[in-house]
Short mmCIF file of C-alpha atoms in Angstrom, two decimals:
data_model
loop_
_atom_site.label_atom_id
_atom_site.label_comp_id
_atom_site.label_asym_id
_atom_site.label_seq_id
_atom_site.Cartn_x
_atom_site.Cartn_y
_atom_site.Cartn_z
CA UNK A 127 -48.81 -67.90 36.72
CA UNK A 128 -49.46 -68.12 32.97
CA UNK A 129 -48.67 -71.22 30.95
CA UNK A 130 -45.73 -69.46 29.30
CA UNK A 131 -42.75 -68.07 31.24
CA UNK A 132 -43.10 -64.37 31.77
CA UNK A 133 -40.45 -62.22 30.21
CA UNK A 134 -39.85 -59.68 32.94
CA UNK A 135 -39.97 -62.29 35.69
CA UNK A 136 -37.45 -64.33 33.73
CA UNK A 137 -35.29 -61.25 33.28
CA UNK A 138 -35.37 -60.42 36.99
CA UNK A 139 -34.57 -63.97 38.05
CA UNK A 140 -31.77 -64.03 35.49
CA UNK A 141 -30.33 -60.94 37.16
CA UNK A 142 -30.17 -62.53 40.59
CA UNK A 143 -33.49 -62.32 42.33
CA UNK A 144 -36.44 -59.99 42.70
CA UNK A 145 -35.25 -56.38 42.65
CA UNK A 146 -37.06 -53.49 44.28
CA UNK A 147 -37.86 -50.51 42.11
CA UNK A 148 -36.25 -47.48 43.70
CA UNK A 149 -38.25 -45.18 41.41
CA UNK A 150 -40.88 -45.30 44.15
CA UNK A 151 -38.43 -43.41 46.35
CA UNK A 152 -36.68 -41.28 43.74
CA UNK A 153 -39.74 -40.32 41.69
CA UNK A 154 -42.97 -40.80 43.68
CA UNK A 155 -45.08 -39.29 40.93
CA UNK A 156 -44.24 -42.23 38.65
CA UNK A 157 -45.04 -44.87 41.28
CA UNK A 158 -46.92 -47.61 39.46
CA UNK A 159 -47.06 -45.73 36.15
CA UNK A 160 -43.50 -45.85 34.83
CA UNK A 161 -40.14 -47.56 35.34
CA UNK A 162 -37.46 -44.88 35.62
CA UNK A 163 -34.97 -46.48 38.01
CA UNK A 164 -31.54 -46.26 36.28
CA UNK A 165 -30.10 -49.40 37.89
CA UNK A 166 -33.07 -51.55 36.89
CA UNK A 167 -33.11 -50.15 33.35
CA UNK A 168 -29.38 -50.77 32.98
CA UNK A 169 -29.71 -54.38 34.10
CA UNK A 170 -32.71 -55.02 31.87
CA UNK A 171 -30.88 -53.50 28.91
CA UNK A 172 -27.64 -55.35 29.46
CA UNK A 173 -29.44 -58.67 29.98
CA UNK A 174 -30.98 -58.30 26.51
CA UNK A 175 -34.37 -59.16 28.03
CA UNK A 176 -36.13 -56.16 26.51
CA UNK A 177 -33.97 -55.21 23.54
CA UNK A 178 -35.75 -54.25 20.31
CA UNK A 179 -34.21 -57.20 18.48
CA UNK A 180 -35.25 -59.67 21.20
CA UNK A 181 -38.87 -58.50 21.18
CA UNK A 182 -39.16 -58.40 17.39
CA UNK A 183 -37.23 -61.60 16.75
CA UNK A 184 -37.28 -63.72 19.95
CA UNK A 185 -36.16 -66.82 18.07
CA UNK A 186 -32.76 -65.38 17.13
CA UNK A 187 -29.68 -67.03 18.65
CA UNK A 188 -27.46 -63.94 18.85
CA UNK A 189 -26.73 -62.64 22.33
CA UNK A 190 -26.89 -59.01 23.39
CA UNK A 191 -28.56 -55.95 21.85
CA UNK A 192 -27.72 -55.23 18.20
CA UNK A 193 -25.90 -52.16 16.94
CA UNK A 194 -27.89 -49.81 14.71
CA UNK A 195 -26.48 -51.18 11.46
CA UNK A 196 -27.22 -54.76 12.54
CA UNK A 197 -30.68 -53.87 13.80
CA UNK A 198 -31.92 -52.31 10.56
CA UNK A 199 -30.09 -54.71 8.24
CA UNK A 200 -30.94 -58.00 9.94
CA UNK A 201 -34.56 -57.44 11.05
CA UNK A 202 -36.89 -57.49 8.02
CA UNK A 203 -39.68 -56.07 10.20
CA UNK A 204 -37.86 -52.70 10.16
CA UNK A 205 -37.12 -52.51 6.43
CA UNK A 206 -39.54 -49.61 5.79
CA UNK A 207 -38.37 -47.33 8.58
CA UNK A 208 -35.07 -45.89 7.36
CA UNK A 209 -36.31 -45.17 3.80
CA UNK A 210 -39.31 -43.32 5.23
CA UNK A 211 -37.09 -41.26 7.55
CA UNK A 212 -34.69 -40.50 4.69
CA UNK A 213 -37.60 -39.25 2.57
CA UNK A 214 -38.71 -36.91 5.37
CA UNK A 215 -35.17 -35.54 5.68
CA UNK A 216 -35.04 -34.89 1.94
CA UNK A 217 -38.37 -33.05 2.04
CA UNK A 218 -37.27 -31.05 5.07
CA UNK A 219 -34.05 -29.93 3.35
CA UNK A 220 -35.90 -28.83 0.20
CA UNK A 221 -38.56 -26.95 2.18
CA UNK A 222 -35.98 -25.26 4.37
CA UNK A 223 -33.93 -24.09 1.39
CA UNK A 224 -37.06 -22.70 -0.21
CA UNK A 225 -38.09 -20.87 2.96
CA UNK A 226 -34.59 -19.63 3.93
CA UNK A 227 -32.37 -19.56 0.82
CA UNK A 228 -29.70 -17.48 2.60
CA UNK A 229 -29.06 -20.18 5.23
CA UNK A 230 -26.78 -23.15 4.73
CA UNK A 231 -27.97 -26.53 5.95
CA UNK A 232 -25.91 -29.69 6.50
CA UNK A 233 -24.35 -32.10 8.97
CA UNK A 234 -21.79 -30.83 11.52
CA UNK A 235 -20.27 -27.47 12.38
CA UNK A 236 -20.01 -24.67 9.83
CA UNK A 237 -23.66 -24.66 8.81
CA UNK A 238 -26.35 -22.17 9.81
CA UNK A 239 -28.69 -25.12 10.34
CA UNK A 240 -27.11 -28.39 11.48
CA UNK A 241 -28.86 -31.60 10.52
CA UNK A 242 -29.08 -34.79 12.53
CA UNK A 243 -26.49 -37.20 11.12
CA UNK A 244 -28.54 -39.97 9.52
CA UNK A 245 -25.39 -42.10 9.25
CA UNK A 246 -25.68 -42.77 12.99
CA UNK A 247 -28.71 -44.96 12.22
CA UNK A 248 -26.49 -47.20 10.08
CA UNK A 249 -23.43 -47.20 12.30
CA UNK A 250 -21.73 -50.06 14.10
CA UNK A 251 -20.90 -47.64 16.94
CA UNK A 252 -24.47 -46.74 17.89
CA UNK A 253 -27.38 -48.67 19.35
CA UNK A 254 -30.70 -48.07 21.07
CA UNK A 255 -30.56 -48.40 24.86
CA UNK A 256 -33.59 -48.95 27.09
CA UNK A 257 -34.31 -45.55 28.65
CA UNK A 258 -37.69 -46.12 30.27
CA UNK A 259 -40.90 -48.16 30.41
CA UNK A 260 -44.15 -46.22 30.61
CA UNK A 261 -47.62 -47.53 31.41
CA UNK A 262 -50.28 -45.94 29.18
CA UNK A 263 -53.37 -47.80 30.25
CA UNK A 264 -54.91 -44.33 30.33
CA UNK A 265 -55.19 -44.83 26.54
CA UNK A 266 -57.48 -47.86 26.82
CA UNK A 267 -60.26 -45.76 25.27
CA UNK A 268 -58.47 -46.28 21.94
CA UNK A 269 -58.79 -50.07 22.23
CA UNK A 270 -60.55 -51.48 25.27
CA UNK A 271 -59.60 -55.07 24.45
CA UNK A 272 -55.88 -54.29 24.74
CA UNK A 273 -56.34 -52.35 28.03
CA UNK A 274 -54.21 -49.52 26.67
CA UNK A 275 -50.48 -49.59 25.99
CA UNK A 276 -47.07 -50.22 27.47
CA UNK A 277 -44.32 -48.12 25.87
CA UNK A 278 -40.74 -49.34 25.80
CA UNK A 279 -38.69 -46.22 25.16
CA UNK A 280 -35.17 -46.46 23.74
CA UNK A 281 -32.61 -43.71 23.28
CA UNK A 282 -30.00 -43.76 20.52
CA UNK A 283 -26.46 -43.72 21.92
CA UNK A 284 -22.97 -43.68 20.42
CA UNK A 285 -20.20 -45.82 21.96
CA UNK A 286 -16.60 -44.83 21.25
CA UNK A 287 -13.14 -45.79 22.45
CA UNK A 288 -11.09 -42.70 23.32
CA UNK A 289 -7.31 -42.78 23.93
CA UNK A 290 -6.43 -42.35 27.62
CA UNK A 291 -10.14 -42.14 28.47
CA UNK A 292 -11.61 -45.49 27.56
CA UNK A 293 -15.15 -46.21 26.52
CA UNK A 294 -17.34 -43.14 26.08
CA UNK A 295 -21.12 -43.31 25.68
CA UNK A 296 -22.96 -40.30 24.26
CA UNK A 297 -26.73 -40.03 24.00
CA UNK A 298 -28.00 -38.77 20.63
CA UNK A 299 -31.22 -36.76 20.17
CA UNK A 300 -33.51 -39.56 19.04
CA UNK A 301 -36.03 -41.77 20.79
CA UNK A 302 -37.48 -45.03 19.45
CA UNK A 303 -40.70 -46.13 21.15
CA UNK A 304 -41.86 -49.71 20.76
CA UNK A 305 -45.55 -49.54 21.68
CA UNK A 306 -47.02 -52.81 22.97
CA UNK A 307 -50.59 -53.62 23.93
CA UNK A 308 -50.94 -53.67 27.70
CA UNK A 309 -52.68 -57.05 27.71
CA UNK A 310 -51.79 -60.22 25.86
CA UNK A 311 -55.18 -61.78 25.10
CA UNK A 312 -53.49 -65.20 24.98
CA UNK A 313 -52.13 -64.95 28.52
CA UNK A 314 -53.94 -66.69 31.35
CA UNK A 315 -53.86 -66.48 35.14
CA UNK A 316 -53.30 -69.30 37.66
CA UNK A 317 -56.83 -70.59 37.06
CA UNK A 318 -56.39 -70.70 33.31
CA UNK A 319 -58.62 -67.67 32.75
CA UNK A 320 -57.61 -64.73 30.51
CA UNK A 321 -55.68 -62.04 32.33
CA UNK A 322 -57.93 -59.01 32.82
CA UNK A 323 -57.22 -55.28 32.65
CA UNK A 324 -57.73 -55.23 36.42
CA UNK A 325 -54.97 -57.79 36.92
CA UNK A 326 -52.53 -55.92 34.67
CA UNK A 327 -53.25 -52.67 36.55
CA UNK A 328 -52.77 -54.35 39.94
CA UNK A 329 -49.35 -55.67 38.92
CA UNK A 330 -48.20 -52.17 38.07
CA UNK A 331 -49.65 -50.61 41.22
CA UNK A 332 -47.94 -53.22 43.38
CA UNK A 333 -44.74 -51.51 42.24
CA UNK A 334 -42.31 -54.34 41.86
CA UNK A 335 -44.28 -57.23 40.44
CA UNK A 336 -43.58 -56.49 36.78
CA UNK A 337 -43.91 -60.13 35.78
CA UNK A 338 -46.00 -60.96 32.77
CA UNK A 339 -46.34 -57.42 31.47
CA UNK A 340 -44.99 -58.38 28.07
CA UNK A 341 -45.91 -62.04 27.90
CA UNK A 342 -43.72 -64.98 26.99
CA UNK A 343 -39.96 -64.75 26.59
CA UNK A 344 -39.92 -67.09 23.62
CA UNK A 345 -43.37 -66.82 22.04
CA UNK A 346 -43.99 -64.50 19.05
CA UNK A 347 -45.17 -61.03 20.03
CA UNK A 348 -47.24 -60.31 16.92
CA UNK A 349 -50.45 -60.16 18.95
CA UNK A 350 -49.00 -57.53 21.30
CA UNK A 351 -46.98 -55.25 19.04
CA UNK A 352 -48.89 -52.17 17.93
CA UNK A 353 -46.48 -49.62 16.44
CA UNK A 354 -43.15 -47.84 16.54
CA UNK A 355 -42.90 -44.09 17.18
CA UNK A 356 -39.74 -42.15 16.36
CA UNK A 357 -38.77 -38.66 17.47
CA UNK A 358 -35.60 -37.14 16.01
CA UNK A 359 -34.09 -33.71 16.52
CA UNK A 360 -33.88 -33.26 12.77
CA UNK A 361 -32.01 -29.95 12.99
CA UNK A 362 -30.58 -27.36 15.32
CA UNK A 363 -29.87 -23.75 14.45
CA UNK A 364 -27.62 -21.92 16.96
CA UNK A 365 -28.42 -18.27 17.62
CA UNK A 366 -26.89 -16.06 14.93
CA UNK A 367 -27.39 -12.81 13.05
CA UNK A 368 -29.88 -14.64 10.84
CA UNK A 369 -32.11 -16.16 13.54
CA UNK A 370 -32.65 -16.96 17.20
CA UNK A 371 -31.87 -20.42 18.55
CA UNK A 372 -34.19 -23.06 17.12
CA UNK A 373 -34.42 -26.83 16.93
CA UNK A 374 -36.91 -28.91 14.97
CA UNK A 375 -38.13 -32.39 15.91
CA UNK A 376 -39.39 -34.89 13.34
CA UNK A 377 -42.19 -37.21 14.52
CA UNK A 378 -43.08 -40.43 12.67
CA UNK A 379 -45.28 -43.48 13.35
CA UNK A 380 -45.04 -46.99 11.88
CA UNK A 381 -47.94 -49.41 12.47
CA UNK A 382 -47.25 -53.13 12.76
CA UNK A 383 -48.87 -55.42 10.21
CA UNK A 384 -49.01 -58.91 11.71
CA UNK A 385 -49.81 -60.45 8.34
CA UNK A 386 -46.60 -59.24 6.69
CA UNK A 387 -44.63 -58.94 9.97
CA UNK A 388 -43.44 -55.47 8.98
CA UNK A 389 -43.92 -51.93 10.19
CA UNK A 390 -45.56 -49.62 7.66
CA UNK A 391 -45.58 -45.83 7.60
CA UNK A 392 -48.80 -44.56 9.17
CA UNK A 393 -50.66 -41.41 10.14
CA UNK A 394 -49.97 -39.78 13.50
CA UNK A 395 -52.89 -39.89 15.90
CA UNK A 396 -54.82 -36.59 15.78
CA UNK A 397 -52.03 -34.89 13.79
CA UNK A 398 -54.20 -32.70 11.58
CA UNK A 399 -52.84 -32.40 8.03
CA UNK A 400 -53.16 -28.63 7.90
CA UNK A 401 -51.82 -28.04 4.41
CA UNK A 402 -53.92 -30.74 2.75
CA UNK A 403 -57.12 -29.67 4.50
CA UNK A 404 -56.63 -26.00 3.64
CA UNK A 405 -55.99 -26.87 -0.02
CA UNK A 406 -59.17 -28.93 -0.40
CA UNK A 407 -62.42 -27.02 0.09
CA UNK A 408 -64.53 -30.17 0.42
CA UNK A 409 -62.12 -31.61 3.00
CA UNK A 410 -62.16 -28.31 4.91
CA UNK A 411 -65.94 -28.36 5.06
CA UNK A 412 -66.11 -32.02 6.11
CA UNK A 413 -63.49 -31.67 8.84
CA UNK A 414 -65.09 -28.55 10.26
CA UNK A 415 -68.53 -30.18 10.39
CA UNK A 416 -67.10 -33.38 11.90
CA UNK A 417 -65.18 -31.71 14.72
CA UNK A 418 -67.97 -29.28 15.68
CA UNK A 419 -70.65 -31.99 15.85
CA UNK A 420 -71.74 -32.15 19.54
CA UNK A 421 -70.69 -35.76 20.17
CA UNK A 422 -67.23 -35.22 18.66
CA UNK A 423 -66.86 -31.83 20.34
CA UNK A 424 -67.46 -33.52 23.70
CA UNK A 425 -64.64 -36.03 23.12
CA UNK A 426 -62.47 -33.21 21.80
CA UNK A 427 -63.08 -31.32 25.06
CA UNK A 428 -62.23 -34.40 27.14
CA UNK A 429 -59.03 -35.02 25.17
CA UNK A 430 -60.20 -38.46 24.04
CA UNK A 431 -61.19 -37.58 20.47
CA UNK A 432 -59.94 -39.87 17.69
CA UNK A 433 -59.89 -37.86 14.48
CA UNK A 434 -60.45 -39.99 11.33
CA UNK A 435 -57.31 -40.84 9.36
CA UNK A 436 -58.49 -39.04 6.23
CA UNK A 437 -57.76 -35.73 7.99
CA UNK A 438 -54.35 -36.73 9.36
CA UNK A 439 -50.68 -36.37 8.37
CA UNK A 440 -47.94 -39.01 8.12
CA UNK A 441 -45.25 -36.81 9.65
CA UNK A 442 -44.95 -33.73 11.82
CA UNK A 443 -42.20 -31.27 12.68
CA UNK A 444 -42.37 -29.63 16.11
CA UNK A 445 -40.23 -26.46 16.41
CA UNK A 446 -38.78 -25.27 19.72
CA UNK A 447 -38.71 -23.00 21.57
CA UNK A 448 -42.35 -22.25 20.93
CA UNK A 449 -43.43 -19.98 23.79
CA UNK A 450 -46.49 -20.24 26.03
CA UNK A 451 -48.87 -19.80 23.10
CA UNK A 452 -47.19 -22.61 21.16
CA UNK A 453 -49.12 -23.76 18.15
CA UNK A 454 -48.29 -25.75 15.06
CA UNK A 455 -51.74 -25.00 13.65
CA UNK A 456 -51.90 -21.20 13.87
CA UNK A 457 -52.45 -18.89 12.13
CA UNK A 458 -53.85 -21.12 9.39
CA UNK A 459 -56.36 -22.54 11.87
CA UNK A 460 -56.69 -19.12 13.49
CA UNK A 461 -59.81 -17.99 15.26
CA UNK A 462 -59.73 -14.42 13.95
CA UNK A 463 -62.05 -13.82 11.04
CA UNK A 464 -60.46 -12.19 8.01
CA UNK A 465 -56.93 -12.78 9.26
CA UNK A 466 -54.32 -11.02 7.12
CA UNK A 467 -51.66 -13.42 5.90
CA UNK A 468 -49.83 -10.96 3.68
CA UNK A 469 -51.83 -11.70 0.53
CA UNK A 470 -55.04 -9.97 1.43
CA UNK A 471 -57.76 -11.27 3.69
CA UNK A 472 -58.35 -15.01 4.02
CA UNK A 473 -61.04 -17.05 5.69
CA UNK A 474 -59.94 -19.14 8.69
CA UNK A 475 -61.11 -22.71 9.06
CA UNK A 476 -62.84 -21.97 12.37
CA UNK A 477 -64.28 -18.51 12.95
CA UNK A 478 -65.23 -17.27 16.41
CA UNK A 479 -68.93 -17.58 15.62
CA UNK A 480 -68.46 -21.21 14.53
CA UNK A 481 -67.01 -22.16 17.90
CA UNK A 482 -69.50 -20.15 19.96
CA UNK A 483 -72.41 -21.67 18.03
CA UNK A 484 -71.05 -25.20 18.45
CA UNK A 485 -70.62 -24.72 22.21
CA UNK A 486 -74.20 -23.46 22.50
CA UNK A 487 -75.50 -26.41 20.50
CA UNK A 488 -73.62 -28.88 22.72
CA UNK A 489 -74.99 -27.17 25.83
CA UNK A 490 -78.53 -27.36 24.47
CA UNK A 491 -78.07 -31.14 24.20
CA UNK A 492 -77.01 -31.38 27.84
CA UNK A 493 -73.28 -31.70 27.16
CA UNK A 494 -71.14 -29.97 29.80
CA UNK A 495 -67.68 -28.86 28.72
CA UNK A 496 -64.85 -29.56 31.16
CA UNK A 497 -62.07 -27.61 29.42
CA UNK A 498 -63.35 -25.78 26.34
CA UNK A 499 -65.56 -22.96 27.56
CA UNK A 500 -64.41 -20.26 25.14
CA UNK A 501 -62.90 -19.66 21.72
CA UNK A 502 -59.45 -19.51 23.34
CA UNK A 503 -60.01 -22.89 24.98
CA UNK A 504 -61.00 -24.39 21.65
CA UNK A 505 -57.87 -22.96 20.06
CA UNK A 506 -55.61 -24.38 22.78
CA UNK A 507 -57.19 -27.82 22.60
CA UNK A 508 -56.97 -27.76 18.80
CA UNK A 509 -53.23 -27.46 19.24
CA UNK A 510 -52.43 -29.75 22.16
CA UNK A 511 -54.54 -32.64 20.85
CA UNK A 512 -51.99 -32.99 18.03
CA UNK A 513 -48.66 -34.80 18.41
CA UNK A 514 -46.57 -31.79 17.44
CA UNK A 515 -48.56 -29.30 19.51
CA UNK A 516 -48.34 -31.49 22.60
CA UNK A 517 -44.57 -31.93 22.16
CA UNK A 518 -44.22 -28.15 22.05
CA UNK A 519 -46.03 -27.75 25.38
CA UNK A 520 -43.92 -28.00 28.54
CA UNK A 521 -41.51 -30.40 26.86
CA UNK A 522 -37.77 -30.81 27.19
CA UNK A 523 -36.93 -29.53 23.75
CA UNK A 524 -39.15 -31.64 21.53
CA UNK A 525 -39.33 -34.62 23.90
CA UNK A 526 -41.68 -35.51 26.74
CA UNK A 527 -39.60 -38.53 27.73
CA UNK A 528 -35.92 -38.08 26.77
CA UNK A 529 -35.32 -41.12 28.96
CA UNK A 530 -33.21 -42.11 31.95
CA UNK A 531 -29.49 -41.61 31.37
CA UNK A 532 -28.07 -44.68 33.09
CA UNK A 533 -25.01 -44.51 30.80
CA UNK A 534 -23.53 -41.93 33.16
CA UNK A 535 -21.51 -43.53 35.96
CA UNK A 536 -21.95 -42.59 39.58
CA UNK A 537 -24.66 -40.57 41.27
CA UNK A 538 -24.83 -37.95 38.53
CA UNK A 539 -27.49 -39.89 36.66
CA UNK A 540 -29.93 -39.24 39.50
CA UNK A 541 -29.80 -35.51 38.77
CA UNK A 542 -30.78 -35.92 35.12
CA UNK A 543 -34.52 -35.43 34.63
CA UNK A 544 -35.90 -38.31 32.52
CA UNK A 545 -39.12 -36.57 31.52
CA UNK A 546 -40.83 -33.22 31.01
CA UNK A 547 -43.08 -31.21 33.38
CA UNK A 548 -46.03 -32.26 31.23
CA UNK A 549 -45.16 -35.94 31.76
CA UNK A 550 -44.81 -35.64 35.53
CA UNK A 551 -47.89 -33.45 35.85
CA UNK A 552 -49.99 -36.13 34.14
CA UNK A 553 -48.98 -39.01 36.42
CA UNK A 554 -51.75 -38.52 39.01
CA UNK A 555 -54.38 -38.83 36.32
CA UNK A 556 -52.73 -41.95 34.93
CA UNK A 557 -52.44 -43.51 38.39
CA UNK A 558 -56.10 -42.71 39.08
CA UNK A 559 -57.03 -44.62 35.92
CA UNK A 560 -54.89 -47.60 36.98
CA UNK A 561 -56.56 -47.57 40.39
CA UNK A 562 -60.01 -47.61 38.79
CA UNK A 563 -59.00 -50.51 36.54
CA UNK A 564 -57.60 -52.46 39.50
CA UNK A 565 -60.88 -51.97 41.38
CA UNK A 566 -62.90 -53.25 38.43
CA UNK A 567 -64.40 -49.84 37.72
CA UNK A 568 -64.64 -47.99 34.41
CA UNK A 569 -61.98 -45.23 34.47
CA UNK A 570 -62.47 -41.59 33.60
CA UNK A 571 -60.15 -41.21 30.60
CA UNK A 572 -60.56 -37.43 30.25
CA UNK A 573 -57.53 -35.14 30.53
CA UNK A 574 -56.87 -31.46 30.98
CA UNK A 575 -54.78 -29.20 28.81
CA UNK A 576 -51.13 -30.14 28.28
CA UNK A 577 -50.09 -26.94 30.06
CA UNK A 578 -52.22 -27.55 33.13
CA UNK A 579 -53.04 -31.23 33.81
CA UNK A 580 -55.93 -32.56 35.84
CA UNK A 581 -55.24 -33.05 39.55
CA UNK A 582 -58.00 -35.61 40.20
CA UNK A 583 -58.49 -34.26 43.72
CA UNK A 584 -55.05 -35.28 45.00
CA UNK A 585 -52.73 -32.78 46.66
CA UNK A 586 -49.38 -34.17 45.48
CA UNK A 587 -49.03 -31.48 42.82
CA UNK A 588 -50.12 -28.52 44.98
CA UNK A 589 -47.39 -25.89 45.23
CA UNK A 590 -45.30 -27.49 42.47
CA UNK A 591 -44.44 -26.26 38.99
CA UNK A 592 -46.87 -28.84 37.62
CA UNK A 593 -49.95 -27.22 39.17
CA UNK A 594 -49.80 -23.81 40.87
CA UNK A 595 -46.28 -23.41 42.27
CA UNK A 596 -43.31 -21.37 41.06
CA UNK A 597 -43.02 -21.73 37.28
CA UNK A 598 -46.49 -23.21 36.76
CA UNK A 599 -48.54 -21.96 33.81
CA UNK A 600 -51.38 -19.65 34.81
CA UNK A 601 -54.07 -17.39 33.40
CA UNK A 602 -53.03 -13.77 32.97
CA UNK A 603 -56.66 -12.70 32.86
CA UNK A 604 -57.09 -13.82 36.45
CA UNK A 605 -54.20 -11.64 37.65
CA UNK A 606 -54.91 -8.72 35.33
CA UNK A 607 -57.84 -6.55 34.38
CA UNK A 608 -60.91 -7.61 32.48
CA UNK A 609 -63.10 -10.69 32.72
CA UNK A 610 -61.18 -13.98 33.07
CA UNK A 611 -61.41 -16.47 30.22
CA UNK A 612 -63.78 -19.24 31.28
CA UNK A 613 -61.50 -21.97 29.90
CA UNK A 614 -58.69 -20.99 32.29
CA UNK A 615 -60.39 -19.77 35.48
CA UNK A 616 -58.79 -22.61 37.47
CA UNK A 617 -55.28 -21.71 36.32
CA UNK A 618 -54.42 -19.81 39.51
CA UNK A 619 -51.20 -19.55 41.53
CA UNK A 620 -50.53 -20.76 45.06
CA UNK A 621 -50.57 -18.36 47.98
CA UNK A 622 -47.65 -15.92 47.81
CA UNK A 623 -47.33 -16.21 44.04
CA UNK A 624 -48.83 -14.17 41.25
CA UNK A 625 -49.35 -14.77 37.53
CA UNK A 626 -46.84 -12.72 35.56
CA UNK A 627 -46.12 -12.45 31.83
CA UNK A 628 -43.23 -14.74 30.91
CA UNK A 629 -43.32 -14.68 27.12
CA UNK A 630 -45.10 -12.99 24.25
CA UNK A 631 -48.53 -14.21 25.33
CA UNK A 632 -51.67 -12.23 26.01
CA UNK A 633 -53.34 -15.12 27.81
CA UNK A 634 -50.89 -17.45 29.59
CA UNK A 635 -48.23 -16.49 32.12
CA UNK A 636 -46.19 -18.18 34.85
CA UNK A 637 -46.47 -18.20 38.62
CA UNK A 638 -43.76 -16.11 40.30
CA UNK A 639 -43.16 -14.58 43.74
CA UNK A 640 -45.00 -11.33 44.22
CA UNK A 641 -42.65 -8.39 43.87
CA UNK A 642 -45.10 -5.68 44.82
#
């Protein structure tokens, strides 16, 4: 036991004893990697043990989670967040009007494009509820000292009193992720020694001993707080004569500055600033050379690349639906030389020959590619390594973790999926990394494509939509004529299924029952 009381242990004892986590029964894929049990999340939320205000200002005397207006007005740490979001909304409105002058855009019904109501972030009737806790120790390659991350995911909800109905809770399309370091370097074990990554991993894998994951209940958390990530459905456009159905999701990141105790607007990890790079010839040249260098190309292939901030954007908009060839970087980062963009021929950032040459150079240096074995593989990784591209791939709208809806009474909340196919498909890899940590071994942090995650040799995903079952993403080249693309040769379907076209894609299909 550490010298300071442990927050989750204190919360559990406060709630009447050690509680089992039924997520192990209801969602075996998340065993040891996430907390998705609705009853436990409800109790943790209502006890105020893990509210945003409690974690950011543990010394406050007020009881219970704060409403949205109280949260942003009373916590100076959050003072930069709403102005930054407002600025992104203003830019989005201007850009949309320029691109589609015939469409009307505003809040509520009657508009061609309906905006998210920003007033809900300043309302006394809304607050952020705890919708999930996710272990991301698989991201320890970003900072080995912190052993990765623990993400506390909150969903914005509106609470209203309706005549003859009573209290009504409605979830709104926004998530607020408070990202904490997985290990508190100040925390010690029973022998007074610093808690190790192995110990943190073992606590998660024991599936019930969540004590100590977030440190002391009363101590400041400055050493553990890393950033806040927001994801807002900034607009929705119902199907009409002007357009098909579409919704856009705004992604933002705010890094914590322990010196000023505030969150400051930051770049998104690996979110390539396409427009700025394309407008600056020197930046184009530098980025191209950096990414194609053999050592960086290897990390890019493994999915562990960390692109320097000078190439990155401070916001991203992920449109949905995006199709199986989803990309927020094409055609500007297209692979086709001399691509016609309507104003004559233009030179793409990466030509086919550039990629082929870089792959040959890496091979000559003894680097074996696990995922990128072709131009098409490079193109897919170029997209899904970004925040927006990943959110477009096998997401639920623009979210990978919409969160557990424990606001719904009765058994109905068990039928609501808390996360996307991409999230569930990645759990075996994450658990494998936790297991390696717990055993004192160095984990393999590599990952597959967002559409087709690594299986790490386990059979739990076999025959499911996450790997090769009905609805899984597959390679059309394998089922069709011509040589299969080397980047996707493993994207096959289970016995009795075949890869069929499911969208306007020449490369990726879905596994369906054979009809002939």
